[in-house]
mmCIF file of C-alpha atoms in Angstrom:
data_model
loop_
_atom_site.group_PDB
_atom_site.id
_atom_site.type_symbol
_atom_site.label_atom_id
_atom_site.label_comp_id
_atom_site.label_asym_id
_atom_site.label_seq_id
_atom_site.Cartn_x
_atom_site.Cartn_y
_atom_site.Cartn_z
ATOM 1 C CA UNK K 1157 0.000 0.000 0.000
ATOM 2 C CA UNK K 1158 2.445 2.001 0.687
ATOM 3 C CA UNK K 1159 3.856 2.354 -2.638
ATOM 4 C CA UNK K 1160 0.583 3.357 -4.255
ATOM 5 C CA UNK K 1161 -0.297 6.008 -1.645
ATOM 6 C CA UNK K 1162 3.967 7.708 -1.383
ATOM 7 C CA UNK K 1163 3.181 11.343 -2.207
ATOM 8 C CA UNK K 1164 -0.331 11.396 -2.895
ATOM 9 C CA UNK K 1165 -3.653 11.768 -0.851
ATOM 10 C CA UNK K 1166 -5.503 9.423 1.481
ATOM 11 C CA UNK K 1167 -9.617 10.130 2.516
ATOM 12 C CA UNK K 1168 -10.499 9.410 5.427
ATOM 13 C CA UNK K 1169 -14.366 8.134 4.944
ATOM 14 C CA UNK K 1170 -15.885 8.022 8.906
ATOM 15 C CA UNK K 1171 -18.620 8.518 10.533
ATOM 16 C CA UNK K 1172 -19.221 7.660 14.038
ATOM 17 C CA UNK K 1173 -23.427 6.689 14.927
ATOM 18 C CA UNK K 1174 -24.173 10.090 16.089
ATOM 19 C CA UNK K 1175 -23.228 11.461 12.745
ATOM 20 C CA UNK K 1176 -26.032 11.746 9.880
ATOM 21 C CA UNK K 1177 -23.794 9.896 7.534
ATOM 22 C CA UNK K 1178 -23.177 6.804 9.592
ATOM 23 C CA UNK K 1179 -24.142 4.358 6.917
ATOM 24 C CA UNK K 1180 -21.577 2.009 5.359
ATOM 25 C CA UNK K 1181 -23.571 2.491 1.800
ATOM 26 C CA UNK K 1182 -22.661 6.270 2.499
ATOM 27 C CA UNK K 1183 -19.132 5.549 3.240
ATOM 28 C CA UNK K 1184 -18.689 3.786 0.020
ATOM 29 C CA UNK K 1185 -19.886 6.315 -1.887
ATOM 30 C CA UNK K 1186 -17.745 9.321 -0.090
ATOM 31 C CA UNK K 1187 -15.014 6.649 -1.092
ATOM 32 C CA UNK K 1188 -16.063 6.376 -4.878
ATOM 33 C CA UNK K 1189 -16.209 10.049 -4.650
ATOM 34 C CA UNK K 1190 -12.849 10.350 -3.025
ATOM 35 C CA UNK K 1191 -11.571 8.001 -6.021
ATOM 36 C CA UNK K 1192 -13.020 10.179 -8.698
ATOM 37 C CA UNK K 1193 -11.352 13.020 -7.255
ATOM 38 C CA UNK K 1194 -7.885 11.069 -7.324
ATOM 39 C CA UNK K 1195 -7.450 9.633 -3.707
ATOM 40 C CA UNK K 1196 -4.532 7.538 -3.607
ATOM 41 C CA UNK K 1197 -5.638 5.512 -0.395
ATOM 42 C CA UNK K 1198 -8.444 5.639 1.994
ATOM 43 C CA UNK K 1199 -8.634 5.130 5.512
ATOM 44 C CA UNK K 1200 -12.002 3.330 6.737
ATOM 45 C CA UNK K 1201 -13.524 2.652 9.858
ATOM 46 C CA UNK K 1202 -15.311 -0.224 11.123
ATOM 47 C CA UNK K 1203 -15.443 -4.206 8.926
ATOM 48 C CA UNK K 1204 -19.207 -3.326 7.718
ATOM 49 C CA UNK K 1205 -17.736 -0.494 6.087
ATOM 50 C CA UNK K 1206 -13.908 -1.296 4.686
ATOM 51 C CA UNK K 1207 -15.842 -4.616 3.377
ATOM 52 C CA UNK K 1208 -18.559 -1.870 1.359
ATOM 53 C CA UNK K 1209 -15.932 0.228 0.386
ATOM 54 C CA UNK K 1210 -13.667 -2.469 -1.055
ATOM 55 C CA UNK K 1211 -17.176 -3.548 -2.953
ATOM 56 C CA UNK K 1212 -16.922 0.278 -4.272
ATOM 57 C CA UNK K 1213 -13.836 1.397 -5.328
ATOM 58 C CA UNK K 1214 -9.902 -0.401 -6.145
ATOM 59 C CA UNK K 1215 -8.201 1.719 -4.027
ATOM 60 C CA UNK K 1216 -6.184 0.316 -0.988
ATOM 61 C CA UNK K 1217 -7.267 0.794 2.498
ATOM 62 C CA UNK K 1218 -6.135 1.625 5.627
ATOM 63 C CA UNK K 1219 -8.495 -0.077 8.736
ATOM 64 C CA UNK K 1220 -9.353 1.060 12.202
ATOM 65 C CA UNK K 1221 -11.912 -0.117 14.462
ATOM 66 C CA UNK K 1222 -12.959 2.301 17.002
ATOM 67 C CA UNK K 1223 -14.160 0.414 20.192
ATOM 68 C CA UNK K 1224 -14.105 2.037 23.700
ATOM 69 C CA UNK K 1225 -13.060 0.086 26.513
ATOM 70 C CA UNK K 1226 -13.977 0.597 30.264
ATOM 71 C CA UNK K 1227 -10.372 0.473 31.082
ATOM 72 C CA UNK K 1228 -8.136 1.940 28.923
ATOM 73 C CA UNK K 1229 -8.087 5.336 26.782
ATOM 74 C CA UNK K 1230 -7.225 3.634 23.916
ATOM 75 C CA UNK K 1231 -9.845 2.803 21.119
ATOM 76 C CA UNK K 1232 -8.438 2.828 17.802
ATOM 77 C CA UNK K 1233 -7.506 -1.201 17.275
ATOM 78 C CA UNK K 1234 -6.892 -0.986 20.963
ATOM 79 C CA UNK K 1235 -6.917 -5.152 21.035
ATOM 80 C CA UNK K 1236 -6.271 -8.427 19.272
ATOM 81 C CA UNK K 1237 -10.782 -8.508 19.137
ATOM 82 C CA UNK K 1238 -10.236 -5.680 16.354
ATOM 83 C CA UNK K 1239 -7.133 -6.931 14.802
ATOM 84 C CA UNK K 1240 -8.929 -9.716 13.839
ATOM 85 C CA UNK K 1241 -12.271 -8.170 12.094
ATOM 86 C CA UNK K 1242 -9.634 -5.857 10.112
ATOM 87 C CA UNK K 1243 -7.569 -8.896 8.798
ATOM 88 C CA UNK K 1244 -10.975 -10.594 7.872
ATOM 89 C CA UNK K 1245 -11.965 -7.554 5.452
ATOM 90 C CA UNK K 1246 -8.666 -7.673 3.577
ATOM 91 C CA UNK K 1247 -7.630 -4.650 3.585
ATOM 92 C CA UNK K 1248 -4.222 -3.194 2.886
ATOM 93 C CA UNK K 1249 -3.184 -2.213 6.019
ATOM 94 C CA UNK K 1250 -4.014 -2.139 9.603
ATOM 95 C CA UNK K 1251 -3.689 1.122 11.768
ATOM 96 C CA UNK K 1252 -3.404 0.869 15.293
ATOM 97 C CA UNK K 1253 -3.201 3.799 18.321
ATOM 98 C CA UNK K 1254 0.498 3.095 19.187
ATOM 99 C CA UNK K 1255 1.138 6.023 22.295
ATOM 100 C CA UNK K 1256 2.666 4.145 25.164
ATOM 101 C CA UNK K 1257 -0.625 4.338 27.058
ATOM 102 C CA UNK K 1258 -1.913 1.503 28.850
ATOM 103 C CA UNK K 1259 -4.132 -1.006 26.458
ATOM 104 C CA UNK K 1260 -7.140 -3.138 27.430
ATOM 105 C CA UNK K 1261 -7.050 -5.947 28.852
ATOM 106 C CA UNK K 1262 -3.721 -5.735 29.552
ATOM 107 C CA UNK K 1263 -2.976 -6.160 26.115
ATOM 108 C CA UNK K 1264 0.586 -5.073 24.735
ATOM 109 C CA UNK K 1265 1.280 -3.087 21.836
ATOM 110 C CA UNK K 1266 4.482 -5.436 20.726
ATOM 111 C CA UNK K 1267 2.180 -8.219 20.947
ATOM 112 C CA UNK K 1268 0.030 -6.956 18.601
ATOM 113 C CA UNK K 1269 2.434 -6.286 16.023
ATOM 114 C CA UNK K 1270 3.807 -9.487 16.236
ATOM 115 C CA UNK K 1271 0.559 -11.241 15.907
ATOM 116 C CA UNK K 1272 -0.150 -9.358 12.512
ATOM 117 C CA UNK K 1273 3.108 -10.601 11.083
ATOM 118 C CA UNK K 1274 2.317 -13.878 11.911
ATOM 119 C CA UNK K 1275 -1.473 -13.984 10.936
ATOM 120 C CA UNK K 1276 -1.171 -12.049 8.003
ATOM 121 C CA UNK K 1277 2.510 -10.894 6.823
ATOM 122 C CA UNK K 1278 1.121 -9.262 3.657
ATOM 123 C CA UNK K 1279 -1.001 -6.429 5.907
ATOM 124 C CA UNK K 1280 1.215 -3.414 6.758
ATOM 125 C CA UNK K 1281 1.017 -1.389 9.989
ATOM 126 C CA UNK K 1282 0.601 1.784 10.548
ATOM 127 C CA UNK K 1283 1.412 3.859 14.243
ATOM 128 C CA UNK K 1284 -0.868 6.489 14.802
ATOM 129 C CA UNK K 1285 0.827 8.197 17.147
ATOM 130 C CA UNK K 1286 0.405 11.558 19.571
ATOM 131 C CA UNK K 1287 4.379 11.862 20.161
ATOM 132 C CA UNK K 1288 8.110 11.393 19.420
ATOM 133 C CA UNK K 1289 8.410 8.972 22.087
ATOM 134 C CA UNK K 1290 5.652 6.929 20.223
ATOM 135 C CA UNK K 1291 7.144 7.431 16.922
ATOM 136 C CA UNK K 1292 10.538 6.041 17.882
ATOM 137 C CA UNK K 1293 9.259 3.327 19.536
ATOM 138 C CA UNK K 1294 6.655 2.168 16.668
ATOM 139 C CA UNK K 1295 9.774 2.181 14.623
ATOM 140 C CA UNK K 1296 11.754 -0.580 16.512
ATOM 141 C CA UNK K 1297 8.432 -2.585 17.021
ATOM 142 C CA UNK K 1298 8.579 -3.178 13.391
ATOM 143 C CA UNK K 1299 5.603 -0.822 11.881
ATOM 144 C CA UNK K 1300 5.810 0.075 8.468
ATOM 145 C CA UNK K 1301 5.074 3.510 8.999
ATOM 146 C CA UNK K 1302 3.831 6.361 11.629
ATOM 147 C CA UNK K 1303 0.948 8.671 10.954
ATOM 148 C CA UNK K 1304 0.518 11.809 13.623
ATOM 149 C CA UNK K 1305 -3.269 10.808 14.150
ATOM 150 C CA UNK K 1306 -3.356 11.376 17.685
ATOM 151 C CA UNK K 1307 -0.904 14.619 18.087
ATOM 152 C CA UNK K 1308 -3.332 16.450 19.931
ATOM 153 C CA UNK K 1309 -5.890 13.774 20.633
ATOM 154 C CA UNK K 1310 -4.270 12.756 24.150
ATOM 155 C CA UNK K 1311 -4.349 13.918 27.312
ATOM 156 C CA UNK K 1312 -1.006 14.908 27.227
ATOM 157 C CA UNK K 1313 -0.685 16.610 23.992
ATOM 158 C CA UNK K 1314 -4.704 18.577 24.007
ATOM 159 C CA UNK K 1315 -5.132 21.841 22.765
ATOM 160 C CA UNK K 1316 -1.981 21.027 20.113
ATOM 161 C CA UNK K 1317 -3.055 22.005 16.556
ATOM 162 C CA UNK K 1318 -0.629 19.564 13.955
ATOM 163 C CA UNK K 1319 -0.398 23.230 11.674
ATOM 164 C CA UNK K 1320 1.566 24.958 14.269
ATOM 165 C CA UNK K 1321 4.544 26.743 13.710
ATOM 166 C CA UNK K 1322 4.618 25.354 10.483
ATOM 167 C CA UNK K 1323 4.150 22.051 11.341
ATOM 168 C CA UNK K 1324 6.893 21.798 13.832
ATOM 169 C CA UNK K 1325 5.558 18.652 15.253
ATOM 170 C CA UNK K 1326 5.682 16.440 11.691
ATOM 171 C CA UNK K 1327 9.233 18.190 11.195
ATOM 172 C CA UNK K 1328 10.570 16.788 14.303
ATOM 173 C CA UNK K 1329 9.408 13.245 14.112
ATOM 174 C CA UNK K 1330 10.634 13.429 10.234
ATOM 175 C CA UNK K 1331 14.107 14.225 11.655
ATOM 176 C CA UNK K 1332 14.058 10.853 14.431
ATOM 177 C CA UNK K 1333 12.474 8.349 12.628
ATOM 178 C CA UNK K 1334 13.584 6.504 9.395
ATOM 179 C CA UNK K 1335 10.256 4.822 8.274
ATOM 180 C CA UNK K 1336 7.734 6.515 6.455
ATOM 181 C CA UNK K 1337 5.822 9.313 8.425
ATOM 182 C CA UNK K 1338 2.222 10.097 7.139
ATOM 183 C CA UNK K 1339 0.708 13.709 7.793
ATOM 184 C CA UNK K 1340 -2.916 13.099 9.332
ATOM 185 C CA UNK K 1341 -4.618 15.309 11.890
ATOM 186 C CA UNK K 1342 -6.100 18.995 11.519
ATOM 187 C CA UNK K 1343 -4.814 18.906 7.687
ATOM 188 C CA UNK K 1344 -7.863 21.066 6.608
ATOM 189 C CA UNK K 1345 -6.942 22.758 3.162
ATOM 190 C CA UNK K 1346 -5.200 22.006 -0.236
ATOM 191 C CA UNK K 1347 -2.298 24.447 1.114
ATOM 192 C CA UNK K 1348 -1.663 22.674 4.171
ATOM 193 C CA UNK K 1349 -1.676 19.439 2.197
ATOM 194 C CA UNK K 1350 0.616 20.633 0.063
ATOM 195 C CA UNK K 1351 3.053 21.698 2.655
ATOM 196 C CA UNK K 1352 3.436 18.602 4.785
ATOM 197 C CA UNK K 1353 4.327 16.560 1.862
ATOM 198 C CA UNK K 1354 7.008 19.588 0.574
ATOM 199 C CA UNK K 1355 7.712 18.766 4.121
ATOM 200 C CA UNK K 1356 8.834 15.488 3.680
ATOM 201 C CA UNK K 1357 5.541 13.945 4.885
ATOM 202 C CA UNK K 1358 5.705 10.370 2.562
ATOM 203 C CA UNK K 1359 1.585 10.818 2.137
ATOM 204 C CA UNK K 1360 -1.371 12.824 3.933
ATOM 205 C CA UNK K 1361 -4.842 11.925 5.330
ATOM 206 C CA UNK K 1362 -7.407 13.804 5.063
ATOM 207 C CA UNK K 1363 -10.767 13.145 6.574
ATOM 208 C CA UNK K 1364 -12.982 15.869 8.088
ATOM 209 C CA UNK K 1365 -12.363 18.680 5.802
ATOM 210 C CA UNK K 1366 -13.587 16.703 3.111
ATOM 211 C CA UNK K 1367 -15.806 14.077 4.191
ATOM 212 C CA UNK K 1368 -17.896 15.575 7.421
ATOM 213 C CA UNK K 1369 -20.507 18.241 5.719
ATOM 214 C CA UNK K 1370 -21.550 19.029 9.169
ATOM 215 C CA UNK K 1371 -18.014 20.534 10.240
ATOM 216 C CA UNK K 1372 -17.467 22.038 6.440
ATOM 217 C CA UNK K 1373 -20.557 23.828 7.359
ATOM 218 C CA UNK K 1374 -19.698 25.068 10.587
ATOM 219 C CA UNK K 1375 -15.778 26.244 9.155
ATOM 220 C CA UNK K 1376 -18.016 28.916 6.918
ATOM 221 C CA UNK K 1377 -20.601 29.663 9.231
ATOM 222 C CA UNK K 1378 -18.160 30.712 11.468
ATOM 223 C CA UNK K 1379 -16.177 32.728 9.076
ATOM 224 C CA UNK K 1380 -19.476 34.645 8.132
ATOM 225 C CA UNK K 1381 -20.056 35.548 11.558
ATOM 226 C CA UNK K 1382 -16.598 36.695 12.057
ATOM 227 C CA UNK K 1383 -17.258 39.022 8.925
ATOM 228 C CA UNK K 1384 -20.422 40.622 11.017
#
């Protein structure tokens, strides 16, 4: 997968139940739409839906499963549970949160990895990660590459905006870690897309900004009000 997506643009086609296009008929067609448009990749949420979208379009995916658990902060492929519906769909590779927080279950994030390798070598792995500490250490667990998902998604690292100070935060992990590093994470224009990538950013995902109408909306009403 990674090959196809190097330099080019991955959609990000979610939406959770509480959102008016939680439908995984929807979500294929955002990802048709997102292949018409020339999306390189998308990133998909849930088996129902990655198993639609793969119906849809010939474009390789990235999975997730979000599941919250009683006992742990983590919920993106916190566990081996999820692991397992994503290798069932087939899809291209498997994203999984990879910050050093504490997992369900007691469940370890080297553990994980390992049991992908040995399950289903072809899949690669993404680290979506909230911090250099998790970037390094995705890199020596063996992931194929790290995506900045989560910079500003922790407890640790709220308020953080991935755009600031020119993207500081992407330049710093590009300058400690040797495998692939995917921009993904309050990219929410062409421009900024753009930039990561002249960066040094191998791809970028995009999600919100092009597939949530609700917060597209509420970027211009805001602007209008500003302008009153």
């Amino acid at each position: 997968m990674l090959d196809h997506i190097k330099k080019g643009l991955v959609v990000s086609c979610q939406a959770q139940e509480s959102e008016p296009l939680h439908s995984s008929f929807i979500m294929s067609k955002l990802a048709l739409a997102a292949r018409q448009g020339g999306a390189a990749g998308i990133r998909a949420e849930s088996k129902p839906d990655i198993i639609a979208i793969k119906k849809e379009v010939d474009l390789p995916v990235v999975g997730i499963v979000k599941r919250n658990y009683p006992n742990s902060e983590v919920f993106i492929t916190a566990t081996k549970q999820e692991v397992d519906e994503l290798i069932e769909t087939g899809c291209e590779m498997i994203a999984m949160d990879a910050t050093l927080r504490e997992r369900p279950n007691g469940e370890e994030l080297a553990d994980l990895v390992s049991y992908v390798k040995e399950y289903d070598p072809q899949v690669q792995l993404m680290a979506d990660i909230s911090s250099l500490d998790d970037a390094m250490n995705a890199e020596r667990l063996g992931f194929d590459c790290v995506s900045t998902t989560l910079y500003g998604y922790t407890n640790e690292t709220k308020g953080c905006k991935l755009y600031e100070n020119d993207f500081e935060f992407i330049k710093t992990v590009l300058k400690n870690v040797s495998i692939p590093v995917i921009a993904e994470g309050n990219v929410i224009t062409p421009e900024m897309a753009g930039r990561v990538l002249d960066l040094g950013a191998y791809s970028v995902v995009v999600g919100g900004a092009i597939t949530r109408p609700q917060q597209i909306t509420s970027r211009f009403v805001e602007e209008i009000k500003r302008g009153c």
